[in-house]
Short mmCIF file of N, CA, C and O in Angstrom, two decimals:
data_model
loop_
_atom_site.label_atom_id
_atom_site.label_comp_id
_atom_site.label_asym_id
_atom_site.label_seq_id
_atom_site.Cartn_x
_atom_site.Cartn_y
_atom_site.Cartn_z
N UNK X 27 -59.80 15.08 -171.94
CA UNK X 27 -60.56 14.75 -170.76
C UNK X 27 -59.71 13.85 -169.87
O UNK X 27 -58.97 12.96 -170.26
N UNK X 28 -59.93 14.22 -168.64
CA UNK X 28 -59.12 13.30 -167.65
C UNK X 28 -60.17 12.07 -167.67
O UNK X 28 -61.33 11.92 -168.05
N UNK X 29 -59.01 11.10 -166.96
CA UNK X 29 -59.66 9.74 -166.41
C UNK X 29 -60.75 9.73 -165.21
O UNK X 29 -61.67 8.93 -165.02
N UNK X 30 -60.31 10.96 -164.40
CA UNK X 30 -61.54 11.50 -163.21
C UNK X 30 -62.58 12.41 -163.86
O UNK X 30 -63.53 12.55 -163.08
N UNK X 31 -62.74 12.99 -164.87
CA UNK X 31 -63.80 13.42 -166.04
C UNK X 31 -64.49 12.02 -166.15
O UNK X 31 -65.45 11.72 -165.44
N UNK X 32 -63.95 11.22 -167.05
CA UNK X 32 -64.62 10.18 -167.44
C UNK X 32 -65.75 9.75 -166.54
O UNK X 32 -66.95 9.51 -166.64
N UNK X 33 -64.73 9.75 -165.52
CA UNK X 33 -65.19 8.50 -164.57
C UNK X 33 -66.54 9.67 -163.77
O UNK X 33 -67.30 8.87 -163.21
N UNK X 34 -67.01 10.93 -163.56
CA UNK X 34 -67.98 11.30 -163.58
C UNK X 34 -68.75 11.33 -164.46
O UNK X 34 -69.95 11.23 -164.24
N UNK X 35 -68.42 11.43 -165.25
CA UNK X 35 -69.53 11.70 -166.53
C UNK X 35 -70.28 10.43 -166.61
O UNK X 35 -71.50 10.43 -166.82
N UNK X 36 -69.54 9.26 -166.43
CA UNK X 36 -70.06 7.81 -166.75
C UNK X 36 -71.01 7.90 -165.60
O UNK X 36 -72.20 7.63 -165.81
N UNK X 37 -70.61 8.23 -164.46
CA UNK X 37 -71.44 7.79 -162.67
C UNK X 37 -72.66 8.76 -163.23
O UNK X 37 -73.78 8.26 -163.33
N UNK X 38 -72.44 10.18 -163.61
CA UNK X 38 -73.44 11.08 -163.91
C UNK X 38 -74.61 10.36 -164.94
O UNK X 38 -75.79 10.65 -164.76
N UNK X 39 -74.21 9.38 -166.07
CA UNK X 39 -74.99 8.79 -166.74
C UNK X 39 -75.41 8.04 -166.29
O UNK X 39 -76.64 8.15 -166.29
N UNK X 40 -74.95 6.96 -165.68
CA UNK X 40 -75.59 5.64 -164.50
C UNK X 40 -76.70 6.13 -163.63
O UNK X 40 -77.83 5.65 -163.55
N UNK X 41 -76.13 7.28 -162.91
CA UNK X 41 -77.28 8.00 -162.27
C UNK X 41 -78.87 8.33 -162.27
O UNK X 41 -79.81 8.08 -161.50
N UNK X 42 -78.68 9.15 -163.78
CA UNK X 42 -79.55 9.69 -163.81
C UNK X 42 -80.49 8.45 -164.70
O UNK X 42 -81.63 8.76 -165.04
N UNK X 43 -80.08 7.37 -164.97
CA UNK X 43 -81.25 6.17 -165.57
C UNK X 43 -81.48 5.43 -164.25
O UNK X 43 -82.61 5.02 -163.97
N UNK X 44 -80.39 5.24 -163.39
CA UNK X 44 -81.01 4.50 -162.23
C UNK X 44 -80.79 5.45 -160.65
O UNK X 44 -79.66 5.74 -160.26
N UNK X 45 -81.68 5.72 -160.12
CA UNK X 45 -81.18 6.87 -158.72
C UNK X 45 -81.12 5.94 -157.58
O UNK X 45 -81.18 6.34 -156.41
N UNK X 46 -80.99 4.38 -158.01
CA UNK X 46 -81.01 3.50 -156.49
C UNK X 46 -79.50 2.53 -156.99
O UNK X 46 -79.20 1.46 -156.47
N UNK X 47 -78.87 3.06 -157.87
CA UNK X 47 -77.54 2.52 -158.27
C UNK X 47 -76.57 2.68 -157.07
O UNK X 47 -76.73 3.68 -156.38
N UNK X 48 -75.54 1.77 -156.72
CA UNK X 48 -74.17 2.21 -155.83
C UNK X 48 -73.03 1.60 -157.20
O UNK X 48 -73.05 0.66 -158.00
N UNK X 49 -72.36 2.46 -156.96
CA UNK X 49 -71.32 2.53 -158.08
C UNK X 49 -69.87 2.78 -157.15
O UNK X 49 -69.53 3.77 -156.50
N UNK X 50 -69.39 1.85 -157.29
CA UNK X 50 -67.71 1.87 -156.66
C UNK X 50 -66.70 1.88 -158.11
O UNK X 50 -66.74 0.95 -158.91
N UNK X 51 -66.16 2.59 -158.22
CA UNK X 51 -65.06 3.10 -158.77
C UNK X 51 -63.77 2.25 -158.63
O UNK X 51 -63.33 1.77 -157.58
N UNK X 52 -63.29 2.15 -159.75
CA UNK X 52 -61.36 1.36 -159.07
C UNK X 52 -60.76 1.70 -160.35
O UNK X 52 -61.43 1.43 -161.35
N UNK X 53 -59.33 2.38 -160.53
CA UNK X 53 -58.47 2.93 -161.64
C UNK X 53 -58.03 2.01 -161.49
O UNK X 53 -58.04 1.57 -160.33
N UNK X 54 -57.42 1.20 -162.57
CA UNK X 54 -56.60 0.46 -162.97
C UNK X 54 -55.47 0.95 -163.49
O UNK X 54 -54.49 0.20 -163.50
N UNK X 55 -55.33 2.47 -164.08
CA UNK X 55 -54.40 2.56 -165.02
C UNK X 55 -54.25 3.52 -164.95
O UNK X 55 -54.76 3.83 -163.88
N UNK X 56 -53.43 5.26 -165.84
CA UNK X 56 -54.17 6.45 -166.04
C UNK X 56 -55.14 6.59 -166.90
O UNK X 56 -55.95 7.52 -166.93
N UNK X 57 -55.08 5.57 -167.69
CA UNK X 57 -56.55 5.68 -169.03
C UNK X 57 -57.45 4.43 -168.64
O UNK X 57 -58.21 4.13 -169.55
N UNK X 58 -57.55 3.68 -167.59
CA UNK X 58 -58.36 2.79 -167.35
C UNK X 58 -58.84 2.80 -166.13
O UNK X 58 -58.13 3.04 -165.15
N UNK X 59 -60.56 2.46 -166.05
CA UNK X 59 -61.28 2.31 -165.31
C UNK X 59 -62.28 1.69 -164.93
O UNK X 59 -63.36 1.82 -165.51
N UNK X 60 -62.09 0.82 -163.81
CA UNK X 60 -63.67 -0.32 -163.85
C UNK X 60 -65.14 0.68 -162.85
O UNK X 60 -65.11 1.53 -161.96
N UNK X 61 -65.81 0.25 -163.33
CA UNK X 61 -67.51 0.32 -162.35
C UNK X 61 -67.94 -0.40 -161.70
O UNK X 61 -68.91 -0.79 -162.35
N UNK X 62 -67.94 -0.89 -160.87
CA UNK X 62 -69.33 -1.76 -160.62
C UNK X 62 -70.59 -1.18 -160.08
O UNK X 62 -70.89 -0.51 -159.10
N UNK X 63 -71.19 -1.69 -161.09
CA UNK X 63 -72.83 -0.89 -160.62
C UNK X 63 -73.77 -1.94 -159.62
O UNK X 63 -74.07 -3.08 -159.98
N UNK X 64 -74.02 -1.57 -158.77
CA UNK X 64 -75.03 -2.61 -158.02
C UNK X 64 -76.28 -1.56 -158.08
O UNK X 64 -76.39 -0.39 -157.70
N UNK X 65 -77.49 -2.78 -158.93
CA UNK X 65 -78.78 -1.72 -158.94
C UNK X 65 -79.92 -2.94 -158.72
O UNK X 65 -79.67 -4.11 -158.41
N UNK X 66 -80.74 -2.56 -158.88
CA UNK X 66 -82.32 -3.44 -158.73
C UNK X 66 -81.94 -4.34 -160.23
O UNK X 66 -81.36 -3.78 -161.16
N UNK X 67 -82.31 -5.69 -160.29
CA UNK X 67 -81.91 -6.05 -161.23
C UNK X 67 -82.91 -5.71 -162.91
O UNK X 67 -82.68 -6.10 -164.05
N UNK X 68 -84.29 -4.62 -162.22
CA UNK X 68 -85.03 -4.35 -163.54
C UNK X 68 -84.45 -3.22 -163.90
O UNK X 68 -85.09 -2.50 -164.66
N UNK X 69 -83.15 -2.81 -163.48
CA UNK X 69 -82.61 -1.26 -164.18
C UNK X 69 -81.37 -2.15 -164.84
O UNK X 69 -80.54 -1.55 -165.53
N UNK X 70 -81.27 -3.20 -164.69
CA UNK X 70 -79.97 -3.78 -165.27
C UNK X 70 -79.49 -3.32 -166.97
O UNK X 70 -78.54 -2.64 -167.37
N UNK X 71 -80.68 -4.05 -167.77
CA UNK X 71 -80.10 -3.61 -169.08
C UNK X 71 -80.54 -2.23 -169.22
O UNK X 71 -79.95 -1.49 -170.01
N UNK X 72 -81.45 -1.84 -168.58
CA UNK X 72 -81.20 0.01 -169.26
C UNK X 72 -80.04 0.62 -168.95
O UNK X 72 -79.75 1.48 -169.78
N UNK X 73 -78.89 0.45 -167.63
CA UNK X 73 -77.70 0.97 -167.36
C UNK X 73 -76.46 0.60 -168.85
O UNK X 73 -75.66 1.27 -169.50
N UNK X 74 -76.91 -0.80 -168.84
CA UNK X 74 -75.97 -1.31 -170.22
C UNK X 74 -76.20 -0.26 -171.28
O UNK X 74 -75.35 0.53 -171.69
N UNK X 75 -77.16 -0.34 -171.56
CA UNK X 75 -77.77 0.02 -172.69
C UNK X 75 -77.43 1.87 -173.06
O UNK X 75 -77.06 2.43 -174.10
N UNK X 76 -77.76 2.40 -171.72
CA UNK X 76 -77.21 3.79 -171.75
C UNK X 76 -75.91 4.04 -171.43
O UNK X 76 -75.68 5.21 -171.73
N UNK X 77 -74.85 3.47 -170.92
CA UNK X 77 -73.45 3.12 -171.02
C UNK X 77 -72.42 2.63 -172.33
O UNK X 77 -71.23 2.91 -172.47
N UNK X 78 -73.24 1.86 -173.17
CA UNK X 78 -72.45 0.84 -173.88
C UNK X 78 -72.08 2.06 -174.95
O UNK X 78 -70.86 2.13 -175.13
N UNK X 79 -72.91 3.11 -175.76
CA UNK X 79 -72.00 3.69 -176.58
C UNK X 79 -71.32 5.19 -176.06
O UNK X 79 -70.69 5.88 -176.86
N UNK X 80 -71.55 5.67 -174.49
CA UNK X 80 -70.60 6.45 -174.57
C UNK X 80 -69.43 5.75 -173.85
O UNK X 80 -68.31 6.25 -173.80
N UNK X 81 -69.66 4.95 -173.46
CA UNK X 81 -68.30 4.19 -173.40
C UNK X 81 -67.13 3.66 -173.81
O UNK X 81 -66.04 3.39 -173.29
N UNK X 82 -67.83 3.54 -175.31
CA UNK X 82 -67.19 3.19 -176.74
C UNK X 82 -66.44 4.51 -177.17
O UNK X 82 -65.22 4.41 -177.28
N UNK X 83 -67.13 5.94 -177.47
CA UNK X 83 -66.97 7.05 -177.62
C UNK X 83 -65.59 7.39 -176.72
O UNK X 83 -64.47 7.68 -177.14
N UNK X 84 -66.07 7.24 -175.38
CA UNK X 84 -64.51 7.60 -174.41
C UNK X 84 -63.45 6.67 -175.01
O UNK X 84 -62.33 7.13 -174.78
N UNK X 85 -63.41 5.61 -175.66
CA UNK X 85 -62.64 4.82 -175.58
C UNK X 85 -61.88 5.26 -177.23
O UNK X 85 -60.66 5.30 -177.34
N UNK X 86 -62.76 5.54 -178.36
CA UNK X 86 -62.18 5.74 -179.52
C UNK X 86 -61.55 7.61 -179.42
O UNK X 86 -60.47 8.06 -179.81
N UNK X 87 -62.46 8.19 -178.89
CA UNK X 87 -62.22 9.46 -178.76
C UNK X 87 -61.05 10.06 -177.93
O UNK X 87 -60.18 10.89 -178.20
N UNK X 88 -61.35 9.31 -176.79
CA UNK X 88 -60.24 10.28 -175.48
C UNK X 88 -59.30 9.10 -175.31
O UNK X 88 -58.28 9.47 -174.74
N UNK X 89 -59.29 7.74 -175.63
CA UNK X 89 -58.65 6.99 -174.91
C UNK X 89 -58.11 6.23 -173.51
O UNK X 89 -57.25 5.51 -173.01
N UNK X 90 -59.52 7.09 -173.26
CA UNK X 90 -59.82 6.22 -171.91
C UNK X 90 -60.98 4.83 -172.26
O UNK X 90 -61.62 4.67 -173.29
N UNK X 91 -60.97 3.96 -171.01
CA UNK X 91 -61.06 2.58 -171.33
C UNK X 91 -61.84 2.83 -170.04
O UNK X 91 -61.25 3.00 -168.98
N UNK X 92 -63.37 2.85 -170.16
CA UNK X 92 -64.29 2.59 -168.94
C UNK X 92 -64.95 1.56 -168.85
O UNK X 92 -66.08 1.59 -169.35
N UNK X 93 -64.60 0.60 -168.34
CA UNK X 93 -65.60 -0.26 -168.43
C UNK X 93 -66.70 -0.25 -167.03
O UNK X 93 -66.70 0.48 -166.04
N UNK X 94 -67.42 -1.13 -167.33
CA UNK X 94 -68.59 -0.79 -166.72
C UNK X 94 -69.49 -1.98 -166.70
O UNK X 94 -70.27 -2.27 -167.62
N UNK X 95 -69.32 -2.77 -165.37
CA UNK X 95 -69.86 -3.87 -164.87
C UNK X 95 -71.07 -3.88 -163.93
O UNK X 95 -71.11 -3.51 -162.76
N UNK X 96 -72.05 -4.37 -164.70
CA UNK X 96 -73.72 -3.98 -163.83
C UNK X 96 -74.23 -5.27 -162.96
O UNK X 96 -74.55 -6.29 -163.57
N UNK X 97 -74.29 -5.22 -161.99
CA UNK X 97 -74.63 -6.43 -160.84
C UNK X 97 -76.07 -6.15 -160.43
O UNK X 97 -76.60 -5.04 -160.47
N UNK X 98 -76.63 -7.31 -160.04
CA UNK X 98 -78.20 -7.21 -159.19
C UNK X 98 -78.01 -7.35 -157.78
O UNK X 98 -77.73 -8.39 -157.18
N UNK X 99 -78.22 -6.03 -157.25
CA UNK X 99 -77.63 -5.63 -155.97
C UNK X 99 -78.81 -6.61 -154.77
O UNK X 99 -78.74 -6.79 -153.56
N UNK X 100 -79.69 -7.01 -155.65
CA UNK X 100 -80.39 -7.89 -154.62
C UNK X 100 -80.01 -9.85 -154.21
O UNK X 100 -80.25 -10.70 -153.35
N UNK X 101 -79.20 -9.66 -155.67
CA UNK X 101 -78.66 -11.62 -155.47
C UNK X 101 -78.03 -11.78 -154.51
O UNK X 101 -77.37 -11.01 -153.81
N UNK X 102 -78.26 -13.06 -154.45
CA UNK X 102 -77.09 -13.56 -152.72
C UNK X 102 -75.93 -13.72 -153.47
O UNK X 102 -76.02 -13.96 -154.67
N UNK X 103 -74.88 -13.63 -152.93
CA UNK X 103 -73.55 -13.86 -153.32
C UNK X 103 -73.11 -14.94 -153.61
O UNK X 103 -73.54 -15.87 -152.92
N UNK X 104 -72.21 -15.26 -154.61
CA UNK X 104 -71.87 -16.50 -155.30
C UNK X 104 -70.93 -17.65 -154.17
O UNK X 104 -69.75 -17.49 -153.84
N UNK X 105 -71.73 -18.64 -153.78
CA UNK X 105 -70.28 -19.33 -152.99
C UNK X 105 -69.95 -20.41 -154.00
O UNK X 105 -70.52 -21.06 -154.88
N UNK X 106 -68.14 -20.25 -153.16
CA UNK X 106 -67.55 -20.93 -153.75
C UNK X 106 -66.05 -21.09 -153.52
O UNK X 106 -65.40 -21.88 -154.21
#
């Protein structure tokens, strides 16, 4: 599986538990990839939760490295 496989399959899973998710994408690597999910913060741990073991799976299986960072797209931004 490619790293652009991954990286749908993961958005395709994010998706379909939350349909008010924005998900920005950034490769780090050819086998690495970050998420950031910005969602309502009551879809927060179900995105974790449906992420955390095929994420693990891509990572022992294909050797890709997705990680996958879930934000509450409603907080004010951190100053500082």
């Amino acid at each position: 599986m490619s790293l652009d496989d991954a990286i749908g399959k993961m958005t395709d899973l994010i998706r379909s538990v939350s349909t008010g998710a924005e998900i920005k994408a950034v490769k780090m690597s050819e086998e690495e990839a970050r998420l950031s999910v910005y969602a309502p913060a009551a879809e927060i741990q179900v995105i974790k939760n449906a992420t955390f073991q095929p994420a693990i799976d891509l990572l022992n299986n294909e050797g890709l490295d997705i990680q996958v960072f879930v934000y509450d797209k409603d907080a004010p931004p951190l100053k500082g």
